[in-house]
Short mmCIF file of C-alpha atoms and ligand atoms in Angstrom, two decimals:
data_model
loop_
_atom_site.label_atom_id
_atom_site.label_comp_id
_atom_site.label_asym_id
_atom_site.label_seq_id
_atom_site.Cartn_x
_atom_site.Cartn_y
_atom_site.Cartn_z
CA UNK A 30 52.18 -27.85 -1.04
CA UNK A 31 53.71 -30.78 0.91
CA UNK A 32 52.48 -34.22 -0.10
CA UNK A 33 53.99 -35.83 3.02
CA UNK A 34 51.24 -36.65 5.53
CA UNK A 35 51.49 -34.44 8.61
CA UNK A 36 50.66 -36.49 11.70
CA UNK A 37 49.84 -34.75 14.95
CA UNK A 38 51.44 -36.27 18.04
CA UNK A 39 48.22 -35.63 19.94
CA UNK A 40 45.62 -37.35 17.79
CA UNK A 41 45.06 -39.55 14.78
CA UNK A 42 44.63 -36.37 12.73
CA UNK A 43 46.29 -36.60 9.33
CA UNK A 44 46.51 -34.09 6.53
CA UNK A 45 48.51 -33.53 3.39
CA UNK A 46 47.93 -29.76 3.80
CA UNK A 47 50.57 -28.58 6.27
CA UNK A 48 48.67 -25.28 6.72
CA UNK A 49 45.99 -27.20 8.62
CA UNK A 50 48.42 -28.50 11.25
CA UNK A 51 48.56 -25.31 13.42
CA UNK A 52 44.79 -25.02 13.10
CA UNK A 53 44.44 -28.61 14.32
CA UNK A 54 46.63 -27.80 17.33
CA UNK A 55 44.33 -24.89 18.20
CA UNK A 56 41.25 -27.09 17.78
CA UNK A 57 42.67 -29.75 20.12
CA UNK A 58 43.58 -27.05 22.67
CA UNK A 59 40.08 -25.53 22.45
CA UNK A 60 41.55 -22.24 21.20
CA UNK A 61 39.62 -19.80 19.08
CA UNK A 62 40.35 -19.75 15.34
CA UNK A 63 41.22 -16.49 13.58
CA UNK A 64 40.02 -14.81 10.41
CA UNK A 65 43.08 -16.16 8.57
CA UNK A 66 42.42 -19.66 9.91
CA UNK A 67 38.94 -19.37 8.41
CA UNK A 68 40.40 -18.46 5.01
CA UNK A 69 42.79 -21.43 5.24
CA UNK A 70 39.91 -23.80 6.00
CA UNK A 71 37.96 -22.51 3.01
CA UNK A 72 41.05 -22.64 0.78
CA UNK A 73 42.40 -26.07 1.77
CA UNK A 74 42.15 -28.84 -0.81
CA UNK A 75 42.10 -31.37 2.05
CA UNK A 76 38.36 -31.14 2.70
CA UNK A 77 38.35 -34.49 4.49
CA UNK A 78 40.87 -33.16 7.05
CA UNK A 79 38.78 -30.01 7.54
CA UNK A 80 35.76 -32.25 8.04
CA UNK A 81 37.67 -34.51 10.44
CA UNK A 82 38.45 -31.51 12.65
CA UNK A 83 34.84 -30.30 12.54
CA UNK A 84 33.63 -33.78 13.41
CA UNK A 85 36.08 -33.87 16.33
CA UNK A 86 34.53 -30.68 17.72
CA UNK A 87 31.02 -31.93 17.04
CA UNK A 88 31.67 -35.16 18.94
CA UNK A 89 33.36 -33.27 21.78
CA UNK A 90 30.17 -31.19 22.13
CA UNK A 91 27.43 -33.72 21.39
CA UNK A 92 28.91 -37.21 21.11
CA UNK A 93 26.75 -39.10 18.63
CA UNK A 94 23.51 -37.33 19.53
CA UNK A 95 21.78 -35.81 16.51
CA UNK A 96 18.77 -33.59 16.91
CA UNK A 97 15.63 -33.25 14.86
CA UNK A 98 12.19 -31.82 15.50
CA UNK A 99 8.60 -32.27 14.46
CA UNK A 100 7.68 -28.90 13.05
CA UNK A 101 5.49 -27.21 10.51
CA UNK A 102 6.40 -24.25 8.32
CA UNK A 103 3.75 -21.58 7.76
CA UNK A 104 4.33 -18.78 5.23
CA UNK A 105 1.36 -16.43 5.70
CA UNK A 106 2.12 -14.28 2.62
CA UNK A 107 4.53 -14.18 -0.31
CA UNK A 108 3.74 -10.54 -1.10
CA UNK A 109 6.91 -8.60 -0.51
CA UNK A 110 8.17 -5.07 -1.08
CA UNK A 111 11.82 -6.11 -1.10
CA UNK A 112 12.34 -7.76 -4.55
CA UNK A 113 15.64 -9.36 -3.48
CA UNK A 114 17.79 -10.80 -6.27
CA UNK A 115 18.34 -13.91 -4.13
CA UNK A 116 14.66 -14.76 -3.85
CA UNK A 117 12.13 -16.71 -5.94
CA UNK A 118 9.41 -16.63 -3.30
CA UNK A 119 8.41 -12.97 -3.01
CA UNK A 120 5.78 -11.39 -5.29
CA UNK A 121 4.98 -7.73 -5.87
CA UNK A 122 1.56 -6.54 -4.66
CA UNK A 123 -0.97 -7.18 -7.43
CA UNK A 124 0.96 -10.12 -8.95
CA UNK A 125 -1.61 -12.87 -9.72
CA UNK A 126 0.62 -15.50 -8.07
CA UNK A 127 0.83 -13.51 -4.87
CA UNK A 128 -1.14 -14.82 -1.87
CA UNK A 129 -1.99 -13.73 1.64
CA UNK A 130 -3.66 -16.15 4.02
CA UNK A 131 -6.77 -15.07 5.86
CA UNK A 132 -6.23 -15.72 9.57
CA UNK A 133 -8.62 -18.70 9.58
CA UNK A 134 -6.69 -20.16 6.65
CA UNK A 135 -3.36 -19.78 8.46
CA UNK A 136 -4.79 -21.47 11.57
CA UNK A 137 -6.22 -24.30 9.44
CA UNK A 138 -2.86 -24.71 7.65
CA UNK A 139 -1.22 -25.05 11.06
CA UNK A 140 -3.35 -28.08 11.84
CA UNK A 141 -3.12 -29.79 8.46
CA UNK A 142 -0.94 -32.30 6.67
CA UNK A 143 0.66 -34.37 9.41
CA UNK A 144 -0.63 -36.97 11.79
CA UNK A 145 1.83 -36.47 14.67
CA UNK A 146 1.62 -33.52 17.06
CA UNK A 147 4.08 -30.80 16.03
CA UNK A 148 6.17 -29.08 18.70
CA UNK A 149 7.05 -26.00 16.63
CA UNK A 150 5.49 -23.62 14.12
CA UNK A 151 8.15 -21.94 11.99
CA UNK A 152 6.55 -18.78 10.57
CA UNK A 153 8.19 -16.49 8.02
CA UNK A 154 6.87 -14.56 5.06
CA UNK A 155 7.19 -11.60 2.72
CA UNK A 156 7.40 -7.95 3.76
CA UNK A 157 3.79 -7.11 2.90
CA UNK A 158 3.24 -3.40 2.21
CA UNK A 159 -0.26 -3.28 3.74
CA UNK A 160 -0.63 -5.97 6.42
CA UNK A 161 -0.57 -4.23 9.81
CA UNK A 162 1.30 -5.51 12.84
CA UNK A 163 -2.11 -6.49 14.29
CA UNK A 164 -2.52 -9.16 11.58
CA UNK A 165 0.66 -10.87 12.77
CA UNK A 166 -0.24 -10.42 16.45
CA UNK A 167 -3.68 -11.96 15.81
CA UNK A 168 -2.13 -14.77 13.76
CA UNK A 169 0.20 -15.70 16.62
CA UNK A 170 -2.28 -15.27 19.47
CA UNK A 171 -4.84 -17.33 17.51
CA UNK A 172 -2.29 -20.11 17.13
CA UNK A 173 -1.48 -20.01 20.84
CA UNK A 174 -5.16 -20.39 21.75
CA UNK A 175 -5.58 -23.32 19.37
CA UNK A 176 -2.18 -24.99 20.02
CA UNK A 177 -1.07 -23.88 23.50
CA UNK A 178 1.75 -26.44 23.74
CA UNK A 179 3.38 -25.59 20.41
CA UNK A 180 6.46 -23.32 20.39
CA UNK A 181 6.10 -20.40 17.99
CA UNK A 182 9.37 -19.54 16.22
CA UNK A 183 8.34 -16.60 14.11
CA UNK A 184 9.57 -13.67 12.05
CA UNK A 185 13.15 -13.03 10.99
CA UNK A 186 15.05 -9.97 12.20
CA UNK A 187 14.24 -8.43 8.80
CA UNK A 188 10.50 -8.91 9.35
CA UNK A 189 10.68 -7.61 12.92
CA UNK A 190 12.48 -4.44 11.77
CA UNK A 191 9.98 -4.00 8.91
CA UNK A 192 6.94 -4.46 11.17
CA UNK A 193 8.40 -1.97 13.65
CA UNK A 194 8.91 0.65 10.94
CA UNK A 195 5.42 0.18 9.53
CA UNK A 196 3.81 0.37 12.98
CA UNK A 197 6.00 3.39 13.89
CA UNK A 198 7.24 1.56 16.96
CA UNK A 199 10.75 0.87 18.20
CA UNK A 200 12.17 -2.61 17.70
CA UNK A 201 11.87 -3.16 21.44
CA UNK A 202 8.18 -2.14 21.51
CA UNK A 203 7.51 -4.41 18.55
CA UNK A 204 9.27 -7.35 20.16
CA UNK A 205 7.30 -6.79 23.37
CA UNK A 206 4.03 -6.91 21.44
CA UNK A 207 5.12 -10.05 19.58
CA UNK A 208 6.05 -11.68 22.87
CA UNK A 209 2.70 -10.75 24.42
CA UNK A 210 0.95 -12.31 21.41
CA UNK A 211 2.88 -15.58 21.89
CA UNK A 212 6.10 -15.49 19.85
CA UNK A 213 8.59 -17.69 21.74
CA UNK A 214 11.75 -17.35 19.62
CA UNK A 215 12.95 -16.28 16.20
CA UNK A 216 14.25 -18.11 13.16
CA UNK A 217 17.62 -17.22 11.65
CA UNK A 218 16.63 -15.99 8.18
CA UNK A 219 17.41 -12.71 6.50
CA UNK A 220 21.06 -12.65 7.56
CA UNK A 221 22.21 -13.57 4.01
CA UNK A 222 25.75 -12.09 3.86
CA UNK A 223 26.52 -9.09 6.05
CA UNK A 224 29.28 -7.57 3.86
CA UNK A 225 27.84 -4.42 2.23
CA UNK A 226 29.36 -5.08 -1.21
CA UNK A 227 27.42 -8.36 -1.46
CA UNK A 228 24.32 -7.44 0.52
CA UNK A 229 23.66 -4.31 -1.51
CA UNK A 230 23.47 -6.49 -4.63
CA UNK A 231 21.59 -9.59 -3.46
CA UNK A 232 19.06 -7.89 -1.15
CA UNK A 233 19.43 -4.13 -1.38
CA UNK A 234 16.04 -3.29 0.16
CA UNK A 235 16.55 -5.28 3.34
CA UNK A 236 18.00 -3.92 6.58
CA UNK A 237 21.79 -3.87 6.42
CA UNK A 238 24.08 -6.30 8.23
CA UNK A 239 24.55 -4.11 11.30
CA UNK A 240 20.79 -3.62 11.66
CA UNK A 241 20.25 -7.38 11.44
CA UNK A 242 22.86 -7.96 14.14
CA UNK A 243 21.53 -5.12 16.32
CA UNK A 244 17.98 -6.48 16.11
CA UNK A 245 19.22 -9.93 17.13
CA UNK A 246 21.28 -8.39 19.94
CA UNK A 247 18.23 -6.55 21.27
CA UNK A 248 15.99 -9.62 20.98
CA UNK A 249 18.55 -11.69 22.93
CA UNK A 250 18.84 -9.01 25.60
CA UNK A 251 15.05 -9.15 26.00
CA UNK A 252 15.33 -12.89 26.60
CA UNK A 253 14.44 -14.27 23.16
CA UNK A 254 16.57 -17.03 21.68
CA UNK A 255 17.10 -17.00 17.93
CA UNK A 256 18.93 -18.78 15.15
CA UNK A 257 21.30 -17.36 12.56
CA UNK A 258 21.82 -18.20 8.90
CA UNK A 259 24.23 -17.42 6.08
CA UNK A 260 23.32 -17.61 2.40
CA UNK A 261 26.31 -18.87 0.41
CA UNK A 262 27.01 -19.95 -3.15
CA UNK A 263 26.23 -16.73 -5.09
CA UNK A 264 28.55 -13.71 -5.47
CA UNK A 265 30.22 -13.82 -2.06
CA UNK A 266 33.88 -14.78 -1.61
CA UNK A 267 35.67 -16.57 1.22
CA UNK A 268 36.51 -13.28 2.97
CA UNK A 269 32.80 -12.40 3.03
CA UNK A 270 31.95 -15.81 4.48
CA UNK A 271 34.54 -15.59 7.25
CA UNK A 272 33.52 -12.00 8.00
CA UNK A 273 29.89 -13.13 8.31
CA UNK A 274 30.71 -15.98 10.67
CA UNK A 275 32.97 -13.88 12.89
CA UNK A 276 30.43 -11.08 13.16
CA UNK A 277 27.92 -13.63 14.41
CA UNK A 278 30.52 -15.03 16.80
CA UNK A 279 31.11 -11.53 18.24
CA UNK A 280 27.41 -10.98 18.95
CA UNK A 281 27.17 -14.44 20.45
CA UNK A 282 30.07 -13.61 22.82
CA UNK A 283 28.01 -10.66 24.00
CA UNK A 284 24.53 -12.20 24.27
CA UNK A 285 24.72 -16.01 24.14
CA UNK A 286 21.28 -15.82 22.51
CA UNK A 287 21.90 -17.74 19.28
CA UNK A 288 21.00 -21.39 19.46
CA UNK A 289 21.79 -22.75 16.04
CA UNK A 290 23.65 -21.73 12.92
CA UNK A 291 22.19 -22.80 9.57
CA UNK A 292 24.24 -22.35 6.40
CA UNK A 293 21.84 -22.01 3.44
CA UNK A 294 22.98 -22.88 -0.09
CA UNK A 295 21.74 -20.48 -2.74
CA UNK A 296 19.15 -21.99 -5.11
CA UNK A 297 19.24 -19.88 -8.30
CA UNK A 298 16.20 -21.13 -10.25
CA UNK A 299 13.48 -18.51 -10.82
CA UNK A 300 15.61 -15.77 -9.25
CA UNK A 301 17.24 -12.83 -11.05
CA UNK A 302 20.55 -14.66 -10.47
CA UNK A 303 19.44 -17.81 -12.32
CA UNK A 304 22.60 -17.76 -14.45
CA UNK A 305 24.62 -18.91 -11.41
CA UNK A 306 25.29 -22.63 -10.91
CA UNK A 307 23.95 -24.52 -7.90
CA UNK A 308 26.45 -25.32 -5.16
CA UNK A 309 28.28 -28.65 -5.28
CA UNK A 310 28.31 -31.30 -2.57
CA UNK A 311 31.81 -30.56 -1.36
CA UNK A 312 31.10 -26.82 -1.09
CA UNK A 313 28.06 -27.64 1.06
CA UNK A 314 29.97 -30.09 3.23
CA UNK A 315 32.93 -27.74 3.67
CA UNK A 316 30.54 -24.93 4.65
CA UNK A 317 29.11 -27.07 7.43
CA UNK A 318 32.60 -27.97 8.64
CA UNK A 319 34.01 -24.43 8.60
CA UNK A 320 30.92 -23.16 10.41
CA UNK A 321 31.41 -25.74 13.17
CA UNK A 322 35.07 -24.80 13.54
CA UNK A 323 34.72 -20.99 13.53
CA UNK A 324 31.51 -20.72 15.56
CA UNK A 325 33.00 -22.12 18.77
CA UNK A 326 30.31 -20.40 20.86
CA UNK A 327 27.31 -21.78 18.96
CA UNK A 328 25.91 -24.96 20.47
CA UNK A 329 24.41 -26.31 17.24
CA UNK A 330 25.10 -26.46 13.51
CA UNK A 331 22.09 -27.44 11.46
CA UNK A 332 22.27 -29.35 8.17
CA UNK A 333 18.86 -28.23 6.90
CA UNK A 334 17.87 -31.23 4.80
CA UNK A 335 15.32 -29.31 2.70
CA UNK A 336 18.09 -27.11 1.39
CA UNK A 337 20.98 -29.59 1.26
CA UNK A 338 18.98 -32.65 0.14
CA UNK A 339 18.58 -35.54 2.60
CA UNK A 340 21.68 -37.28 1.20
CA UNK A 341 24.09 -34.36 1.69
CA UNK A 342 22.48 -33.49 5.04
CA UNK A 343 23.12 -37.03 6.21
CA UNK A 344 26.79 -36.85 5.22
CA UNK A 345 27.03 -33.47 6.98
CA UNK A 346 26.32 -35.32 10.25
CA UNK A 347 29.91 -36.64 9.95
CA UNK A 348 31.34 -33.20 9.04
CA UNK A 349 30.28 -31.03 11.97
CA UNK A 350 26.48 -30.89 11.93
CA UNK A 351 24.44 -32.13 14.90
CA UNK A 352 20.93 -31.17 13.76
CA UNK A 353 18.83 -31.93 10.66
CA UNK A 354 15.86 -29.64 11.38
CA UNK A 355 12.46 -31.16 11.07
CA UNK A 356 9.46 -32.67 9.41
CA UNK A 357 8.67 -29.21 7.87
CA UNK A 358 5.56 -30.65 6.09
CA UNK A 359 5.29 -27.90 3.47
CA UNK A 360 8.22 -25.82 2.19
CA UNK A 361 7.82 -22.88 -0.21
CA UNK A 362 10.99 -20.73 -0.23
CA UNK A 363 13.36 -23.37 -1.68
CA UNK A 364 10.79 -25.08 -3.85
CA UNK A 365 9.95 -21.78 -5.58
CA UNK A 366 13.72 -21.57 -6.26
CA UNK A 367 13.92 -25.01 -7.84
CA UNK A 368 14.53 -27.36 -4.89
CA UNK A 369 13.68 -30.98 -5.77
CA UNK A 370 13.61 -32.21 -2.17
CA UNK A 371 10.39 -33.68 -0.75
CA UNK A 372 7.99 -31.21 0.91
CA UNK A 373 8.30 -32.93 4.24
CA UNK A 374 9.69 -35.99 6.04
CA UNK A 375 8.29 -38.21 8.74
CA UNK A 376 9.96 -38.78 12.11
CA UNK A 377 10.72 -42.29 10.93
CA UNK A 378 12.53 -41.07 7.81
CA UNK A 379 14.58 -38.54 9.77
CA UNK A 380 15.54 -41.19 12.33
CA UNK A 381 16.63 -43.53 9.54
CA UNK A 382 18.95 -40.89 8.03
CA UNK A 383 20.48 -40.28 11.44
CA UNK A 384 20.82 -43.92 12.46
CA UNK A 385 22.39 -44.95 9.16
CA UNK A 386 24.98 -42.19 9.66
CA UNK A 387 25.95 -44.03 12.86
CA UNK A 388 24.42 -41.36 15.06
CA UNK A 389 21.78 -41.42 17.78
CA UNK A 390 18.55 -39.54 16.97
CA UNK A 391 17.06 -37.32 19.63
CA UNK A 392 13.80 -35.51 19.09
CA UNK A 393 14.05 -32.01 20.51
CA UNK A 394 11.77 -29.04 20.93
CA UNK A 395 12.86 -25.64 19.60
CA UNK A 396 14.93 -24.94 22.72
CA UNK A 397 16.67 -28.35 22.54
CA UNK A 398 14.77 -30.01 25.37
CA UNK A 399 14.28 -33.74 24.78
CA UNK A 400 10.79 -34.68 23.57
CA UNK A 401 9.07 -37.96 24.29
CA UNK A 402 5.77 -38.71 22.64
CA UNK A 403 2.71 -40.84 22.54
CA UNK A 404 0.76 -41.28 19.32
CA UNK A 405 -1.01 -37.92 19.36
CA UNK A 406 0.76 -35.88 22.04
CA UNK A 407 4.22 -35.10 23.38
CA UNK A 408 6.04 -34.31 26.61
CA UNK A 409 9.02 -31.93 26.81
CA UNK A 410 11.68 -32.71 29.40
CA UNK A 411 12.66 -29.43 31.10
O1 V47 B 513 16.43 -15.64 4.75
C1 V47 B 513 15.64 -17.21 0.16
C2 V47 B 513 16.92 -18.00 2.18
C3 V47 B 513 15.92 -17.92 4.19
C4 V47 B 513 16.60 -18.39 -1.35
O2 V47 B 513 15.93 -20.67 11.87
C5 V47 B 513 17.12 -18.73 -0.11
O3 V47 B 513 15.59 -22.79 12.08
C6 V47 B 513 18.47 -20.27 -1.07
O4 V47 B 513 16.02 -18.73 7.27
N1 V47 B 513 18.03 -19.97 -2.31
C7 V47 B 513 14.68 -18.35 4.94
N2 V47 B 513 18.05 -19.66 0.03
C8 V47 B 513 14.84 -19.75 5.52
C9 V47 B 513 15.49 -19.73 6.86
C10 V47 B 513 15.48 -20.95 7.70
C11 V47 B 513 15.28 -22.18 7.15
C12 V47 B 513 15.26 -23.30 8.00
C13 V47 B 513 15.41 -23.17 9.36
C14 V47 B 513 15.60 -21.91 9.89
C15 V47 B 513 15.72 -21.77 11.38
C16 V47 B 513 15.65 -20.79 9.08
O5 V47 B 513 15.96 -18.62 2.98
C17 V47 B 513 16.05 -16.49 3.76
C18 V47 B 513 17.13 -16.60 2.72
O6 V47 B 513 18.38 -16.57 3.29
N3 V47 B 513 16.52 -17.97 0.78
N4 V47 B 513 15.67 -17.46 -1.17
C19 V47 B 513 17.09 -19.05 -2.51
N5 V47 B 513 16.68 -18.74 -3.73
#
């Protein structure tokens, strides 16, 4: 590898990895990066140059603006038929540490734990063998009655497909019922890694990669927006990561329905893969940067602070990320898997992270409309 710095004539971009130079030229020209470019970005030892390019794209798209939201996570049940090797949250039916919220309890949870009005409920849970679709419809419609202004981002593509199968409905019929009940959009979970070799080991009972993508495609065509995730840092390799990102990019070309991409670092504690090490800071930062560079048709890359830690998430704001996610209030999935991050953060704490990264905080709702607020209410600019 050359140790001479390569200096582009068109920018202050510098790298000691000459393989990045043609990629930089494409980035400056707004050209799409290829599968091989993705592998080069993952393989380059010049992580700062990769990050510089991602930051360039991030600033071209968003300037200094950095988004966050005031949200609350609700996990109605941890009982799950899937028993994924990646997961520390799910419990088999009958396990004494399994729980399922009564509807009243879920509605009370929604209102608890935070003094400022939330703009979003983020609802995901286990694939419960017995809870009927009606439970979830009642849960959502009850929330809408009690909190009519709050956006409901609920149920991953995996949950939607599972509920459809249990109710003997098509995915489309299920999505229509969820929409009628009050679901506004969908979170990005359950995508994991699409490549069959990996997926069949880490989550063999879930829908496969194509089914996840087809469910998202259908939801987008029905007018729902959703997010997308990728779980990295377990048994996947760089080819699997690039494949995952480009398959998302292809669906996004077709539908435009994805809002945000969220790379999720695998937390091994209390999972059947607890022999694996946790990801390192540079792996996390590089993942943010490569995501920003390959997903040219995604508006937002989220550095989910609960998963990355607030410190790494803050640094990610200089490596391609433009969103930190939210106040969250109570997080179960990562904390069951050993996360040491706080359960929630205040608006003030999120704004401090963003401001000290030299960025400009902007509170958003789920659909990225600006939010202004008084002490106990909020207004969404549409
Ligand atoms: O799908 C489960 C992941 C996801 C582990 O859309 C794990 O705004 C690491 O999707 N280690 C659920 N990850 C969370 C999720 C999410 C989070 C924040 C924002 C949004 C959004 C979506 O958590 C699962 C799975 O990929 N997960 N277990 C674990 N041990």
